[in-house]
Coordinates of C-alpha atoms in Angstrom, one line a residue:
X1 CA 18.9 -5.4 -3.0
X2 CA 19.1 -4.5 -6.8
X3 CA 18.3 -0.3 -6.7
X4 CA 17.8 1.4 -10.7
X5 CA 17.3 5.1 -11.1
X6 CA 13.6 6.8 -12.0
X7 CA 14.5 7.3 -15.6
X8 CA 15.9 4.0 -16.3
X9 CA 13.0 1.0 -15.5
X10 CA 8.8 0.8 -15.7
X11 CA 7.9 0.8 -12.2
X12 CA 4.8 -1.0 -10.8
X13 CA 1.7 0.5 -11.8
X14 CA -2.1 -0.5 -10.4
X15 CA -5.3 1.1 -10.9
X16 CA -8.5 0.3 -9.5
X17 CA -12.0 2.1 -10.1
X18 CA -14.3 2.1 -7.4
X19 CA -17.8 3.2 -6.9
X20 CA -17.5 5.3 -4.1
X21 CA -17.0 9.0 -3.8
X22 CA -13.1 9.9 -3.0
X23 CA -13.4 10.7 0.3
X24 CA -14.9 7.3 1.3
X25 CA -11.9 5.8 -0.6
X26 CA -9.4 7.8 1.5
X27 CA -11.6 7.0 4.1
X28 CA -10.6 3.4 3.5
X29 CA -7.2 3.7 2.4
X30 CA -5.8 5.6 5.8
X31 CA -8.0 5.0 8.6
X32 CA -6.3 1.9 10.8
X33 CA -8.8 0.1 11.0
X34 CA -10.3 -0.1 7.7
X35 CA -6.4 -0.9 6.5
X36 CA -6.8 -3.9 9.2
X37 CA -9.6 -5.5 7.2
X38 CA -7.5 -5.2 3.5
X39 CA -3.5 -5.4 4.3
X40 CA -2.2 -8.3 2.3
X41 CA -2.9 -10.5 -0.3
X42 CA -5.6 -13.0 -0.3
X43 CA -6.1 -15.3 2.8
X44 CA -3.4 -13.2 4.6
X45 CA -5.2 -11.2 7.6
X46 CA -3.4 -8.0 9.5
X47 CA -3.9 -8.1 13.4
X48 CA -2.0 -5.7 13.6
X49 CA -2.1 -1.4 12.4
X50 CA -0.2 1.2 14.2
X51 CA -1.1 5.4 11.7
X52 CA 0.5 8.4 12.6
X53 CA -0.9 9.8 9.6
X54 CA 1.1 12.8 8.8
X55 CA 4.3 14.6 6.7
X56 CA 7.2 12.8 9.0
X57 CA 4.3 10.1 10.4
X58 CA 4.5 6.2 9.8
X59 CA 2.4 2.9 9.4
X60 CA 3.6 -0.4 11.2
X61 CA 1.7 -2.9 10.0
X62 CA 2.4 -7.1 10.8
X63 CA 0.7 -9.5 8.3
X64 CA -0.3 -12.8 9.0
X65 CA -0.1 -15.6 6.4
X66 CA -3.7 -18.5 6.2
X67 CA -2.6 -20.7 8.3
X68 CA -2.0 -18.8 11.0
X69 CA 2.3 -17.1 10.6
X70 CA 3.2 -14.1 11.6
X71 CA 5.0 -13.2 8.3
X72 CA 6.1 -9.9 8.5
X73 CA 5.9 -6.3 9.1
X74 CA 5.8 -3.8 7.1
X75 CA 6.7 0.6 8.0
X76 CA 5.5 3.4 5.7
X77 CA 6.6 6.5 6.1
X78 CA 5.2 9.3 5.2
X79 CA 6.7 12.5 2.6
X80 CA 3.9 14.2 1.5
X81 CA 0.1 14.2 2.0
X82 CA -2.2 16.3 0.0
X83 CA -6.3 15.2 1.1
X84 CA -8.7 13.1 -0.9
X85 CA -6.2 12.5 -3.3
X86 CA -1.5 12.0 -3.5
X87 CA 0.0 10.4 -0.3
X88 CA 3.7 9.8 -1.4
X89 CA 5.6 7.5 1.0
X90 CA 8.2 4.8 1.2
X91 CA 7.3 1.3 2.3
X92 CA 10.0 -1.4 3.8
X93 CA 9.8 -3.8 5.9
X94 CA 10.1 -3.7 9.5
X95 CA 10.7 -5.1 12.9
X96 CA 7.9 -5.0 15.6
X97 CA 9.1 -1.7 16.6
X98 CA 9.5 -0.6 13.0
X99 CA 12.9 -0.5 12.1
X100 CA 14.1 -1.6 9.4
X101 CA 15.3 -4.4 8.4
X102 CA 17.2 -5.1 5.2
X103 CA 15.0 -7.6 2.8
X104 CA 17.6 -10.0 2.4
X105 CA 18.0 -11.1 6.5
X106 CA 14.3 -12.1 5.2
X107 CA 15.1 -14.6 2.1
X108 CA 14.2 -12.1 0.1
X109 CA 15.0 -11.0 -3.6
X110 CA 14.1 -7.3 -3.5
X111 CA 14.3 -4.6 -6.1
X112 CA 14.1 -1.3 -5.7
X113 CA 14.3 1.7 -7.8
X114 CA 16.3 4.3 -6.3
X115 CA 15.4 7.6 -5.5
X116 CA 11.7 6.9 -5.9
X117 CA 9.4 6.7 -3.7
X118 CA 5.1 4.6 -3.4
X119 CA 2.7 7.2 -4.4
X120 CA -1.3 6.7 -4.2
X121 CA -2.9 8.6 -6.0
X122 CA -6.8 9.5 -5.4
X123 CA -8.4 10.7 -8.6
X124 CA -12.0 11.4 -8.6
X125 CA -14.1 10.6 -11.9
X126 CA -17.4 11.7 -10.8
X127 CA -20.8 10.0 -11.0
X128 CA -20.0 8.8 -7.6
X129 CA -16.6 6.9 -8.9
X130 CA -13.2 7.1 -7.9
X131 CA -10.2 6.4 -8.8
X132 CA -6.6 5.1 -6.8
X133 CA -3.7 4.3 -9.1
X134 CA -0.6 3.1 -7.0
X135 CA 3.0 3.2 -8.7
X136 CA 5.2 1.0 -6.5
X137 CA 8.8 2.0 -5.4
X138 CA 10.1 -1.7 -7.7
X139 CA 10.7 -2.7 -11.3
X140 CA 7.4 -3.9 -12.2
X141 CA 9.1 -6.8 -14.1
X142 CA 10.6 -7.9 -10.7
X143 CA 7.0 -7.3 -9.3
X144 CA 5.3 -10.0 -11.8
X145 CA 8.1 -12.5 -11.6
X146 CA 8.1 -12.4 -7.2
X147 CA 4.3 -12.2 -7.0
X148 CA 4.1 -8.9 -5.7
X149 CA 1.8 -7.2 -8.2
X150 CA -0.8 -10.5 -7.6
X151 CA -0.8 -9.3 -4.5
X152 CA -0.9 -6.0 -4.7
X153 CA -4.3 -6.9 -7.4
X154 CA -5.8 -9.4 -4.3
X155 CA -4.7 -6.5 -1.8
X156 CA -6.9 -4.2 -4.2
X157 CA -10.2 -6.5 -4.2
X158 CA -9.6 -6.5 -0.4
X159 CA -10.1 -2.8 -0.9
X160 CA -12.9 -3.2 -2.9
X161 CA -14.7 -5.2 -0.3
X162 CA -14.3 -2.6 2.5
X163 CA -14.5 0.4 -0.1
X164 CA -18.5 -2.0 -0.3
X165 CA -18.8 -1.6 2.9
X166 CA -18.6 2.0 3.6
X167 CA -20.4 2.6 0.7
X168 CA -23.8 0.5 2.1
X169 CA -23.1 2.6 5.4
X170 CA -23.1 5.7 4.7

């Protein structure tokens, strides 16, 4: 794993505006039953998602590839939560128990920005719209090259579908 410091590299940042109130976008992002509907890029599913949503708590998700194979586990540890506004966390590759796994052991070349956490912001734009901004802990360039940036954009497409369903059900 290659590490760079926070000040020396542009971090992967993705944004999406949803036609939904901030509380619904937050719900889609933080409720395991909805996370299971959007976790992973297009064609991937999430058969398992466990969450203890509090500072010091963790999220544990499994991802299944389009051909039905379990292709990995991710864990997320929560460091700061500001209701409906901000989540600061660290995501890492894990085993099925949530123990950290070195990306190299999975054949993944992963670059991280030393000392950086993932930050997800929920901005109320008014008129029933919410802007979600996710700042990852990886350099933008390596996220582009690895396909992670595209994967996150596909994931946000799935989040948008979940949010649309929540909006219709309201």
